[in-house]
PDB file of C-alpha atoms in Angstrom:
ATOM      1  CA  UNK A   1     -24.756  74.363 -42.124  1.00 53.00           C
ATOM      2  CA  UNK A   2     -23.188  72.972 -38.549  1.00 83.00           C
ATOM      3  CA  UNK A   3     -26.462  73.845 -36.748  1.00 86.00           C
ATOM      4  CA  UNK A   4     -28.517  71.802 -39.562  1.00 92.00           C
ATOM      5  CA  UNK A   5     -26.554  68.942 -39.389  1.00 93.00           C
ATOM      6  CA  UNK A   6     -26.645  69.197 -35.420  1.00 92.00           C
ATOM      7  CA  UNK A   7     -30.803  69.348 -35.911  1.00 94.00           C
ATOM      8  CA  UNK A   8     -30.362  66.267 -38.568  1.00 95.00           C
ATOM      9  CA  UNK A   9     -28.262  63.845 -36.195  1.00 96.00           C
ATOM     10  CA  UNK A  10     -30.369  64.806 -33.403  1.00 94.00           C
ATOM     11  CA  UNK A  11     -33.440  63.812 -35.394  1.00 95.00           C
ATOM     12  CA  UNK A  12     -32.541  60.770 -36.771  1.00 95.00           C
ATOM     13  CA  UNK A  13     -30.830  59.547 -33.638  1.00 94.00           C
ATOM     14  CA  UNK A  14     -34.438  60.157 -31.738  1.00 92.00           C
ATOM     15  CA  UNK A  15     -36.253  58.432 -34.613  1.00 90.00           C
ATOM     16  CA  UNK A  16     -33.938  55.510 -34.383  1.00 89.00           C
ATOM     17  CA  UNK A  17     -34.427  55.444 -30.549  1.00 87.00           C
ATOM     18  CA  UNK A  18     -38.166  55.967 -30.369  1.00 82.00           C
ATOM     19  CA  UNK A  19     -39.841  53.286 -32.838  1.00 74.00           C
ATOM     20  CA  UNK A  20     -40.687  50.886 -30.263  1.00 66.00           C
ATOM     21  CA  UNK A  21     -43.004  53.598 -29.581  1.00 64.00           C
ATOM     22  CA  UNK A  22     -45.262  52.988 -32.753  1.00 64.00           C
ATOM     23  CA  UNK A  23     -48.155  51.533 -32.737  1.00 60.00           C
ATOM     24  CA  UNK A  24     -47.943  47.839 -32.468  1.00 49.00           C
ATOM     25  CA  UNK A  25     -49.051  46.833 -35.801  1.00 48.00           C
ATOM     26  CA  UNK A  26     -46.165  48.952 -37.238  1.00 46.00           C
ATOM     27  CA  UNK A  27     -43.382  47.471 -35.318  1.00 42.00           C
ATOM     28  CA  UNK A  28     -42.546  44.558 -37.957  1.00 46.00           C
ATOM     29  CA  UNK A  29     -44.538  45.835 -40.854  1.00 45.00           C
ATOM     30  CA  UNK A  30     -41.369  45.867 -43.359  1.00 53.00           C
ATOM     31  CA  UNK A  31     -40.089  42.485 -43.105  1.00 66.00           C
ATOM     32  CA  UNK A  32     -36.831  41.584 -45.673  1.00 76.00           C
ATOM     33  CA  UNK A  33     -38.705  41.202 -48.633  1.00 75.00           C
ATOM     34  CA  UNK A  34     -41.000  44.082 -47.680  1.00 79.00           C
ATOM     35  CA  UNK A  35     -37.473  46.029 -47.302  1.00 84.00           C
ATOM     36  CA  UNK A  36     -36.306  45.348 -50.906  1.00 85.00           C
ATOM     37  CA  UNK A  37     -39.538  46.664 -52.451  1.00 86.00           C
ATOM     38  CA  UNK A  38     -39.510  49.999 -50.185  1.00 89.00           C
ATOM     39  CA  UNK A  39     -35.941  50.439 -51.158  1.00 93.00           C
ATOM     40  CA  UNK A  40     -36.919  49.658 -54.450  1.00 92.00           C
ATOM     41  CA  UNK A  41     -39.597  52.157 -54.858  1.00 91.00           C
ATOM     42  CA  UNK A  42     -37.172  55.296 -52.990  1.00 94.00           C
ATOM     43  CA  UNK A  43     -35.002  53.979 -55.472  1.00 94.00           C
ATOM     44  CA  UNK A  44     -36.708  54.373 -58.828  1.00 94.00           C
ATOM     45  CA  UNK A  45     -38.704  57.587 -57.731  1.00 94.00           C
ATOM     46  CA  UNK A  46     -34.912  59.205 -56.581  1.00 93.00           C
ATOM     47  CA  UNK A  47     -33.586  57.529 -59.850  1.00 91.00           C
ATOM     48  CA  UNK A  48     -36.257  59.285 -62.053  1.00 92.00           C
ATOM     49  CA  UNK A  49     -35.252  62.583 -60.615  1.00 91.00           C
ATOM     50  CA  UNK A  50     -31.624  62.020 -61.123  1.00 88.00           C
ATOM     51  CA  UNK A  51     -31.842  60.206 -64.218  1.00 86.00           C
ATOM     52  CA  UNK A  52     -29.683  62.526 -66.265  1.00 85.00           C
ATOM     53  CA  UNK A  53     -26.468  62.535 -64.030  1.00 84.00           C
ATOM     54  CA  UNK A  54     -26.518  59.173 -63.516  1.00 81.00           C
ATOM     55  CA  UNK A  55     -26.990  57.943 -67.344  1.00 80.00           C
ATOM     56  CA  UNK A  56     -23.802  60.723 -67.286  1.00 80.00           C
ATOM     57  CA  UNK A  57     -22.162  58.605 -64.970  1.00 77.00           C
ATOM     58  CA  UNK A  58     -23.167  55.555 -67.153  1.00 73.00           C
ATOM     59  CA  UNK A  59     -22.056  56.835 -70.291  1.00 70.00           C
ATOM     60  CA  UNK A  60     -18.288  57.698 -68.782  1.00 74.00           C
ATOM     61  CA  UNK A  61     -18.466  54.213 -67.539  1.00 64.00           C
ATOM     62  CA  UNK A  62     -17.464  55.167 -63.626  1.00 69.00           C
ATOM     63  CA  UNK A  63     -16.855  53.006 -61.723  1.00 80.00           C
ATOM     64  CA  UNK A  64     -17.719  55.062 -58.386  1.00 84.00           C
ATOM     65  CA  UNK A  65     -21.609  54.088 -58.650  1.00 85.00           C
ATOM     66  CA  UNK A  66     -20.731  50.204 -58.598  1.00 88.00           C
ATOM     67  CA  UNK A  67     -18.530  51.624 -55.321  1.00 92.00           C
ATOM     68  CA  UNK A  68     -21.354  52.851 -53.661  1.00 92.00           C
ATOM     69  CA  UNK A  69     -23.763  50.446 -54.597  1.00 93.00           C
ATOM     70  CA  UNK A  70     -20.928  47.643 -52.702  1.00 94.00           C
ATOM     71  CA  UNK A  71     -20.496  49.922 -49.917  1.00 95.00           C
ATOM     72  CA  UNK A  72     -24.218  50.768 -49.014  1.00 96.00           C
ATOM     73  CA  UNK A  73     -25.056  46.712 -49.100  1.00 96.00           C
ATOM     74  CA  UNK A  74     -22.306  46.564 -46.620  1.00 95.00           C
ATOM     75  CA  UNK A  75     -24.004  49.389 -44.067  1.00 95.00           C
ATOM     76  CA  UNK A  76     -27.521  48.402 -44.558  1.00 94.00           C
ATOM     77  CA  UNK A  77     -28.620  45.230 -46.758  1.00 92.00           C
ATOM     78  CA  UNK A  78     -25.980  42.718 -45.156  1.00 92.00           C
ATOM     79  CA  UNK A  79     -26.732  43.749 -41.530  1.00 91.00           C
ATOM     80  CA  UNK A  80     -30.454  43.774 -42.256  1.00 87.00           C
ATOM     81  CA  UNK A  81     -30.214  40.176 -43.279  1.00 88.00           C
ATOM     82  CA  UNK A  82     -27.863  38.927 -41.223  1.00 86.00           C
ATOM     83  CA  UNK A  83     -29.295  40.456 -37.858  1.00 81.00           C
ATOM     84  CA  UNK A  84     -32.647  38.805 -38.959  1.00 79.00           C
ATOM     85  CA  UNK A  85     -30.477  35.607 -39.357  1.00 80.00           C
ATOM     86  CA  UNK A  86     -29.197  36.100 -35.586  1.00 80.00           C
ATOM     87  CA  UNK A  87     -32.220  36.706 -34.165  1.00 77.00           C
ATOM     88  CA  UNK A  88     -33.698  33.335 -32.752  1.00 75.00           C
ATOM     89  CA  UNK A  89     -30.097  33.226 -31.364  1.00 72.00           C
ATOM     90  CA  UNK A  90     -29.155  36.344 -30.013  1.00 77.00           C
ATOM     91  CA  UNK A  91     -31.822  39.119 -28.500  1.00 77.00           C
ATOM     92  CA  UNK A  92     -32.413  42.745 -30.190  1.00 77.00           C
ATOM     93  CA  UNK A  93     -31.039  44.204 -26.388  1.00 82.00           C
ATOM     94  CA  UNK A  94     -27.566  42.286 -27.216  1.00 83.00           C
ATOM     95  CA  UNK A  95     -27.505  42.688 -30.497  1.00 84.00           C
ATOM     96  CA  UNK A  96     -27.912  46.619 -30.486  1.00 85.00           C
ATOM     97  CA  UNK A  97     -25.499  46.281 -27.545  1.00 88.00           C
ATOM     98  CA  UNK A  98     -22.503  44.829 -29.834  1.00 91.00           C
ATOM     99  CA  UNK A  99     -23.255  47.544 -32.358  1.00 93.00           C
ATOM    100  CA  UNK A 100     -21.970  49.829 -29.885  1.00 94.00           C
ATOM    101  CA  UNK A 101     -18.842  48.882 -31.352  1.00 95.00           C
ATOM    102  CA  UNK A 102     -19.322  50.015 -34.608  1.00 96.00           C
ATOM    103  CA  UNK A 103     -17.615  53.536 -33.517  1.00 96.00           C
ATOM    104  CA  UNK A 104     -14.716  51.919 -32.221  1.00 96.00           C
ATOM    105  CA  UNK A 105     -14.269  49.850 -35.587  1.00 96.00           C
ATOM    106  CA  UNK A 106     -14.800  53.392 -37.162  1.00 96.00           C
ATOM    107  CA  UNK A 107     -11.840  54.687 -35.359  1.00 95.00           C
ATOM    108  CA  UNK A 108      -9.542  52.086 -35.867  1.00 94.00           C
ATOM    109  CA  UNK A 109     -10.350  52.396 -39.846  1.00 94.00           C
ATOM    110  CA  UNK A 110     -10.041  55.935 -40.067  1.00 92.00           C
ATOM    111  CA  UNK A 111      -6.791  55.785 -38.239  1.00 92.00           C
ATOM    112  CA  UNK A 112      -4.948  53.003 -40.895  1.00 90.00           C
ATOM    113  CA  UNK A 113      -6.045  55.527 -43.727  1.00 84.00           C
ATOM    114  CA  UNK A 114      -4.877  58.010 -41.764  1.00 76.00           C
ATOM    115  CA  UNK A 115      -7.294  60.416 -43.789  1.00 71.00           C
ATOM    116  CA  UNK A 116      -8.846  62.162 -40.489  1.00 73.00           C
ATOM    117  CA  UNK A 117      -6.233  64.523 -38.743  1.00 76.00           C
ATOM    118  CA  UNK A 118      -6.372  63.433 -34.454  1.00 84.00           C
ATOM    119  CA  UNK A 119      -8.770  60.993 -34.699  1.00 90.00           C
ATOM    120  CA  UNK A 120      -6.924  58.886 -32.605  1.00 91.00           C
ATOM    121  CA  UNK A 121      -7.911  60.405 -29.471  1.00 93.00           C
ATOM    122  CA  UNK A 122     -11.275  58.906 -30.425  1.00 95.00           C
ATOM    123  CA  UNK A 123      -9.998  55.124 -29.059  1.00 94.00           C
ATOM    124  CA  UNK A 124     -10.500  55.156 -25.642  1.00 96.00           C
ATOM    125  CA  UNK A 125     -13.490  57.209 -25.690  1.00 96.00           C
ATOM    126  CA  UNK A 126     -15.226  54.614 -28.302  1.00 96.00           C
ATOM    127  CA  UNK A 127     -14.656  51.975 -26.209  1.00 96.00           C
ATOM    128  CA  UNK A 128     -15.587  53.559 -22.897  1.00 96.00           C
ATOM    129  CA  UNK A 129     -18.983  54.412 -24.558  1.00 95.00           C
ATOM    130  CA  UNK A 130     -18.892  50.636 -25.784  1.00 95.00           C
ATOM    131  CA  UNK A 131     -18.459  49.969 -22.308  1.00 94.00           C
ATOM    132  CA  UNK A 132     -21.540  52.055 -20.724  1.00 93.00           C
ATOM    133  CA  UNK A 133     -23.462  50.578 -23.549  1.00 93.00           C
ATOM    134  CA  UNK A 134     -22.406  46.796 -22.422  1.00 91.00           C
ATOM    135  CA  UNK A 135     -23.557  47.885 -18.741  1.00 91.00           C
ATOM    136  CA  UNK A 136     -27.283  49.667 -19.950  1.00 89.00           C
ATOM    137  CA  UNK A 137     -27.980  46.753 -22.148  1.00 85.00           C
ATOM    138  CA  UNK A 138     -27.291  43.244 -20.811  1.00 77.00           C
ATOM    139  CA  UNK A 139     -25.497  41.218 -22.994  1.00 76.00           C
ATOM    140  CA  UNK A 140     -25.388  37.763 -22.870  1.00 75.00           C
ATOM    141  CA  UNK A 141     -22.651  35.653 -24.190  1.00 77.00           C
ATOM    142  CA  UNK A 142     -24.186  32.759 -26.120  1.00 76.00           C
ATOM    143  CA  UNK A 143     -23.342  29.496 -24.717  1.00 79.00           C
ATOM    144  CA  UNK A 144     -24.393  27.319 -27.590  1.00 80.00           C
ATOM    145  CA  UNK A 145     -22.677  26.258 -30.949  1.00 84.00           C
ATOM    146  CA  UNK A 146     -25.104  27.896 -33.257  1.00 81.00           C
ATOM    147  CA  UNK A 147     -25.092  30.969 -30.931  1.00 79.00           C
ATOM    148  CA  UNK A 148     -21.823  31.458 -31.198  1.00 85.00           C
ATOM    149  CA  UNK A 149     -21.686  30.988 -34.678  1.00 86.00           C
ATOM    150  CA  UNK A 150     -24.675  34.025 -34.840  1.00 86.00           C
ATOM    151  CA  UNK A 151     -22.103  36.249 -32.289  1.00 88.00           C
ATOM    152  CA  UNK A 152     -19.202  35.591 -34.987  1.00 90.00           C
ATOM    153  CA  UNK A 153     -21.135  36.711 -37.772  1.00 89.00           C
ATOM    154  CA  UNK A 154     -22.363  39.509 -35.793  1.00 91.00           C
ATOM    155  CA  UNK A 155     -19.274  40.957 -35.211  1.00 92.00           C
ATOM    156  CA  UNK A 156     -18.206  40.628 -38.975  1.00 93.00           C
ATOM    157  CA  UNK A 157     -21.259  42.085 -39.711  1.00 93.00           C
ATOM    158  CA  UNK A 158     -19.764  45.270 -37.038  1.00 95.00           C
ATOM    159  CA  UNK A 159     -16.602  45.422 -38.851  1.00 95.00           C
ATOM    160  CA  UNK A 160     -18.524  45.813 -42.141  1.00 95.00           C
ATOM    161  CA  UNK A 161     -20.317  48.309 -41.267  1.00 96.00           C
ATOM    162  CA  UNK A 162     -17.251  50.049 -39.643  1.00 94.00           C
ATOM    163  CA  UNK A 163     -15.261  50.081 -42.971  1.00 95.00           C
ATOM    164  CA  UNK A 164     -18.294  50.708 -45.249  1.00 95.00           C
ATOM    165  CA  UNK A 165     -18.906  54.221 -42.674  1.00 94.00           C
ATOM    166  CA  UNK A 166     -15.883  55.031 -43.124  1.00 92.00           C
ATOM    167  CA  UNK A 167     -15.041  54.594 -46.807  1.00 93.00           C
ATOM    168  CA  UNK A 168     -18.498  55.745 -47.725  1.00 94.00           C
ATOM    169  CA  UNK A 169     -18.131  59.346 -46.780  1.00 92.00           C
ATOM    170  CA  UNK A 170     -16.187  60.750 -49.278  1.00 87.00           C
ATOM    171  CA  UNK A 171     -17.170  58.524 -51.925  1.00 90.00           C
ATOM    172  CA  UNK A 172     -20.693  60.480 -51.731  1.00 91.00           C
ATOM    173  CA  UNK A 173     -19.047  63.914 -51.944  1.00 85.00           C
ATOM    174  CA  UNK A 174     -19.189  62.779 -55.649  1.00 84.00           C
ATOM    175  CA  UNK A 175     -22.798  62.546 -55.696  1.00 89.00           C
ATOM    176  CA  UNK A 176     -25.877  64.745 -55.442  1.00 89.00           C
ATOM    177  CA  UNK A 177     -27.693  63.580 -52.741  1.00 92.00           C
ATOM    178  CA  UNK A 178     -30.675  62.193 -55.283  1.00 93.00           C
ATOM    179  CA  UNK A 179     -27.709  60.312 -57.368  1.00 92.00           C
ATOM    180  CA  UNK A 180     -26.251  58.905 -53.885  1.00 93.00           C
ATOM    181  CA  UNK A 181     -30.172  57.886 -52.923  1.00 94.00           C
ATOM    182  CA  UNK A 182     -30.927  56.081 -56.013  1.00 94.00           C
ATOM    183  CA  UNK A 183     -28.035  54.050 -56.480  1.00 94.00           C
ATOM    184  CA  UNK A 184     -28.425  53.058 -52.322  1.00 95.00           C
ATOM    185  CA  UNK A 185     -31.708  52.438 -52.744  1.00 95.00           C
ATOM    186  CA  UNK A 186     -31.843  50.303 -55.979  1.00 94.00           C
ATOM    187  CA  UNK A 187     -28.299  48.313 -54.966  1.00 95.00           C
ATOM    188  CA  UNK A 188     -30.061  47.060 -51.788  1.00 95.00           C
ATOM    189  CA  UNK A 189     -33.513  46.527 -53.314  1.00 94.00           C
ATOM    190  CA  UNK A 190     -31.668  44.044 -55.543  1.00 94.00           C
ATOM    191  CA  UNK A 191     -29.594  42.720 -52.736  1.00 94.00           C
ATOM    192  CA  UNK A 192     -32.792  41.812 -50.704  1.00 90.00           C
ATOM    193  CA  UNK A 193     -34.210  40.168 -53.619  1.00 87.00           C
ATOM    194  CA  UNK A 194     -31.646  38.266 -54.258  1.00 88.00           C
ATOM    195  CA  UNK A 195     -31.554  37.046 -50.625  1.00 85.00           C
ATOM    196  CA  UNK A 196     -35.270  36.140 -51.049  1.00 74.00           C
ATOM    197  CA  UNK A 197     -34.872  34.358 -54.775  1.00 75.00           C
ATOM    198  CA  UNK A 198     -32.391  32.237 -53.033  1.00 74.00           C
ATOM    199  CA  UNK A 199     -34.215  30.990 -50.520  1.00 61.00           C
ATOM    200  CA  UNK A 200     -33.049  32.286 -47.371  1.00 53.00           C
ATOM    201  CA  UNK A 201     -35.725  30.999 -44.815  1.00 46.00           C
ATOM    202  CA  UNK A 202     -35.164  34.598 -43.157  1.00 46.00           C
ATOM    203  CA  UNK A 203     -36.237  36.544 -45.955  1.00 45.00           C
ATOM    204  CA  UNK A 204     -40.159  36.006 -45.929  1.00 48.00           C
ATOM    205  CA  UNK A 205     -42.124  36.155 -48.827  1.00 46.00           C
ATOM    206  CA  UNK A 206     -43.805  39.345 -51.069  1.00 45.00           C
ATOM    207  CA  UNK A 207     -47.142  39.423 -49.789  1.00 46.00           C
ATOM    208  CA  UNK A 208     -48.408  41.961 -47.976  1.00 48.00           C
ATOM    209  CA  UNK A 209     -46.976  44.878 -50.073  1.00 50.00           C
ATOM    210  CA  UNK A 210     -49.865  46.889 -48.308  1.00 51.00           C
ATOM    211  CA  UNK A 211     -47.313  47.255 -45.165  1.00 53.00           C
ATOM    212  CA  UNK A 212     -45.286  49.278 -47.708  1.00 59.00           C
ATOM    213  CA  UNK A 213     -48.004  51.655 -47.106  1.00 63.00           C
ATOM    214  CA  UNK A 214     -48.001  52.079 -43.179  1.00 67.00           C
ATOM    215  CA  UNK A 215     -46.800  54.506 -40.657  1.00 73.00           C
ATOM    216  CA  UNK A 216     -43.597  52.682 -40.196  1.00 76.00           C
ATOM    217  CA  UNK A 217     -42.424  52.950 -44.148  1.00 79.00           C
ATOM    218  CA  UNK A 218     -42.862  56.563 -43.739  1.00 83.00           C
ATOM    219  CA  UNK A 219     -40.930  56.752 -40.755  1.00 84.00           C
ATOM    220  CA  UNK A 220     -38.410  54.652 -42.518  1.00 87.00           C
ATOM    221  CA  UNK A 221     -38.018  56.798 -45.531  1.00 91.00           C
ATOM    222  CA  UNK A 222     -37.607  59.526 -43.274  1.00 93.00           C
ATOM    223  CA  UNK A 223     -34.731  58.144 -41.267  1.00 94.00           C
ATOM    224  CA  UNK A 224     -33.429  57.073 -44.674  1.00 94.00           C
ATOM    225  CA  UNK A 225     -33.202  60.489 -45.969  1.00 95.00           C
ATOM    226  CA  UNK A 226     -31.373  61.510 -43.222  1.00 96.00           C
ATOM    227  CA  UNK A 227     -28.867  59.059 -42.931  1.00 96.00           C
ATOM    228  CA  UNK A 228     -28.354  59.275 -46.970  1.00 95.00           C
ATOM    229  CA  UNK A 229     -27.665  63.066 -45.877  1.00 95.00           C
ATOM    230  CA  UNK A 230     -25.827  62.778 -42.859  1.00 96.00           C
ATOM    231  CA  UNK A 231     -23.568  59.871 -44.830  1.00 94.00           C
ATOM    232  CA  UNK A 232     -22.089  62.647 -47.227  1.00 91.00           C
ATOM    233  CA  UNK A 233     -21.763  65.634 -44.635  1.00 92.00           C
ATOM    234  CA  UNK A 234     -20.985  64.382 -41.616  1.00 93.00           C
ATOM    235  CA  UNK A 235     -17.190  62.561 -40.706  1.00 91.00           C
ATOM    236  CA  UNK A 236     -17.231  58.864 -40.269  1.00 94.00           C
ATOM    237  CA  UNK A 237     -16.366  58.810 -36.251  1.00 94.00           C
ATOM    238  CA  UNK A 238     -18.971  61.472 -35.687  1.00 94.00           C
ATOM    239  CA  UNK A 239     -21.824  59.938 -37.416  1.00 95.00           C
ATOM    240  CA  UNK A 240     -21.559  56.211 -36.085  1.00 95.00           C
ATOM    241  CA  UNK A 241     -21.719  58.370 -32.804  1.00 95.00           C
ATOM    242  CA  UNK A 242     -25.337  57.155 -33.679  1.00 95.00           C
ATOM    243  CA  UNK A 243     -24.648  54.010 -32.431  1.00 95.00           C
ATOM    244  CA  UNK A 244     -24.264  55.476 -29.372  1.00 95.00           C
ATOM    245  CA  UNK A 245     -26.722  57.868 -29.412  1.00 95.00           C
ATOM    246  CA  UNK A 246     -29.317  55.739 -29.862  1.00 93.00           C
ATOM    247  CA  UNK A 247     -28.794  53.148 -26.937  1.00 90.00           C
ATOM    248  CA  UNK A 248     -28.848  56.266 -24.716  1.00 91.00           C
ATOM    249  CA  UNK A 249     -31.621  57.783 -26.032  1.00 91.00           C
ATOM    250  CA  UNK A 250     -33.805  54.659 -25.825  1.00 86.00           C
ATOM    251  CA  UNK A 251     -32.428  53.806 -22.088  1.00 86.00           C
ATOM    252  CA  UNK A 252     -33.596  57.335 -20.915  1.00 87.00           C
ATOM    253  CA  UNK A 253     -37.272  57.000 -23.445  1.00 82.00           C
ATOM    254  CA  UNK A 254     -36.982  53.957 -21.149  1.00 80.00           C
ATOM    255  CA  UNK A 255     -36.382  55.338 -18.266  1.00 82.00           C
ATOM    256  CA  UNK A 256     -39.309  58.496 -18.314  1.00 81.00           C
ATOM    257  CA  UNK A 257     -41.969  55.725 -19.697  1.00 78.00           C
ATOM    258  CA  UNK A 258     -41.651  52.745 -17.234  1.00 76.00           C
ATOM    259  CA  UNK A 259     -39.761  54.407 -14.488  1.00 78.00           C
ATOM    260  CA  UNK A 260     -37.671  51.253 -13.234  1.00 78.00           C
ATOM    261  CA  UNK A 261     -35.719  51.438 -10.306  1.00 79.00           C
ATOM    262  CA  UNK A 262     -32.149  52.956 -10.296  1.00 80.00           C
ATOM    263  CA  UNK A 263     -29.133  50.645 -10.018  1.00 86.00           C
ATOM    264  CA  UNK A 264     -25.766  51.295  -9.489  1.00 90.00           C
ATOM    265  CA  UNK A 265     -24.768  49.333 -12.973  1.00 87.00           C
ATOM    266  CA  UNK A 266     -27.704  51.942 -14.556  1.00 88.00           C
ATOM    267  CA  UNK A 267     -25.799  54.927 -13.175  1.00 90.00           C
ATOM    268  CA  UNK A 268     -22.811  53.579 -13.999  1.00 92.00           C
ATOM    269  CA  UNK A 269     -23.453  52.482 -17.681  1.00 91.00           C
ATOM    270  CA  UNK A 270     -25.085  56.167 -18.142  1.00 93.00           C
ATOM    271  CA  UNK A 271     -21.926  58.023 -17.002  1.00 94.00           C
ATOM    272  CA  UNK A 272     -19.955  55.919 -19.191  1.00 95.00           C
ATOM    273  CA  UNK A 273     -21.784  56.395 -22.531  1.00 95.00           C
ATOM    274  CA  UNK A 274     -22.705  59.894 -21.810  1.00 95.00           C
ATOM    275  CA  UNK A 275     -18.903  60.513 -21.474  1.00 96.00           C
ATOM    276  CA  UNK A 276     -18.130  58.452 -24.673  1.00 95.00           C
ATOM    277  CA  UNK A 277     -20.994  60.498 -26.720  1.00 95.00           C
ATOM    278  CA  UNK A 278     -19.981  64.277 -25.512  1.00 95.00           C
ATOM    279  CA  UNK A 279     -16.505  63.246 -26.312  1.00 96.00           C
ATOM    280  CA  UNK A 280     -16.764  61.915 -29.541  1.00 95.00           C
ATOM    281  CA  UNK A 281     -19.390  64.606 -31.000  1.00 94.00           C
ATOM    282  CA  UNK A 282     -18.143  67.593 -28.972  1.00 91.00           C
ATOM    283  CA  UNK A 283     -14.247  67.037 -28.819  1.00 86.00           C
ATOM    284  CA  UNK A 284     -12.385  69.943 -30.860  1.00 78.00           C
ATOM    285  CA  UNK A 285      -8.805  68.713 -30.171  1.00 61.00           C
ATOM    286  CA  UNK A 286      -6.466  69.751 -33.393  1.00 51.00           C
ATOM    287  CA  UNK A 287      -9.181  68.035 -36.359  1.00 50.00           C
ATOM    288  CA  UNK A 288     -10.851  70.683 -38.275  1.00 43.00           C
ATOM    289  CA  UNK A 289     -13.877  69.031 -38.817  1.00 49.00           C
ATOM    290  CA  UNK A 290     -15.934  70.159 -35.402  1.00 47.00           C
ATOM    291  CA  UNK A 291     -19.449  70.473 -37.417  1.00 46.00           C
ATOM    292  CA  UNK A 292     -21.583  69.773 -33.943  1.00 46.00           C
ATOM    293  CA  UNK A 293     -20.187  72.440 -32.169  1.00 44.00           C
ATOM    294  CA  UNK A 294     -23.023  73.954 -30.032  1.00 40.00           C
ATOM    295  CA  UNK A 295     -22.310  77.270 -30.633  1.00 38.00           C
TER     296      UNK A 295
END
């Protein structure tokens, strides 16, 4: 089981790193409303092979799969929304550069519940990764009203997402993973609606449900099944690792494709977040939860 979900990280984290490889046409094919009818359609089809446990769940009136559903908005409808909100104002280099974060925000939760034996030793090394990741990707501060406004919201968004990671993990030791799929799925396909019955002048329109069928959605349902995976086996701090992971990944991708010149900041930022990374996924100090060891 360690050595799958060692393969399973590593594959989703070089999925999430290498789309800006896809063909052009694929790059933006799933806009938001786009989003709410793929998540729709994983959604039924999961919820059509599941549909006996969860009219069980249903019946007994739990309240767990109204949990999830608020949880899984939290990690992937709200920032999907709210990062397309922030994106005349802030670039996609800065904003996957303050989602570096997320693992520190991770940390910090998993240490109030105090539900994660040593994870404290995680601070430092969340925000020295945090700290590479500031150096490989330039950020730049916003210096207008409205773009500060986006960088506020971003960073709630961050927190968000920290909590929902960490509270979402052993929720979905509940579920089977095509329960905890449908009721993801379906939650955020009616989230993304609702953002476009509303209004939102983000959340473009329905047409062009042919994108749905497209390299890109397959490579999205792919890293979706995955991360639904990952979500219920993997520990919080580990898993938003990814948010690590990724940057690296697509700095190096970066690196081997246009070959730019080497700067001291470069070498710097890369000894930094490789440092962060190997200590967060590799560290074995007193928790018993060590599932990427690379033995």
């Amino acid at each position: 089981m360690r050595r799958t979900i060692w393969i399973a990280f590593g594959a989703l984290c070089v999925m999430l790193s290498s789309s800006w490889l896809l063909p052009a046409e694929d790059l933006n094919a799933l806009p938001i409303a786009q989003q709410g009818c793929f998540y729709g359609v994983v959604g039924l089809a999961a919820g059509m092979l599941s549909y006996r446990q969860l009219w069980g769940r249903l019946k007994r009136r739990e309240w767990l799969c109204l949990q999830l559903a608020g949880l899984s908005v939290l990690l992937l409808g709200l920032p999907t929304v709210l990062s397309e909100w922030v994106r005349d104002g802030m670039s996609d280099i800065s904003r996957a550069a303050l989602f570096a974060l997320v693992p520190f925000v991770v940390v910090v939760v998993a240490a109030a519940r105090e539900l994660e034996p040593g994870v404290r030793r995680f601070f430092v090394p969340a925000l020295i990764g945090f700290g590479g990741a500031l150096l490989l990707l330039p950020f730049n501060f916003p210096m207008s009203v409205r773009g500060q406004a986006m960088f506020g919201v971003l960073l709630l968004v961050i927190v968000l997402v920290g909590f929902a990671s960490e509270w979402i993990y052993r929720l979905l030791r509940g579920f089977g993973m095509m329960e905890a799929l449908a009721v993801i799925c379906l939650s955020n396909a009616v989230f993304l609606a609702a953002c476009h019955f509303a209004g939102l002048p983000f959340a473009e329109s329905w047409s062009g449900a042919s994108a749905l069928i497209s390299i890109h959605s397959l490579y999205s349902l792919l890293e979706l099944l995955l991360l639904v995976w990952l979500l219920r086996e993997m520990t919080p701090v580990r898993l938003a690792a990814r948010y690590l992971v990724v940057p690296l990944f697509t700095v190096l991708e970066g690196l081997v494709f246009l070959r730019p010149a080497p700067t001291v900041r470069m070498g710097a930022g890369l000894v930094l977040l490789v440092f962060g990374v190997g200590y967060i996924l590799f560290s074995r100090g007193g928790d018993s939860d060590a599932v990427l060891s690379i033995r």
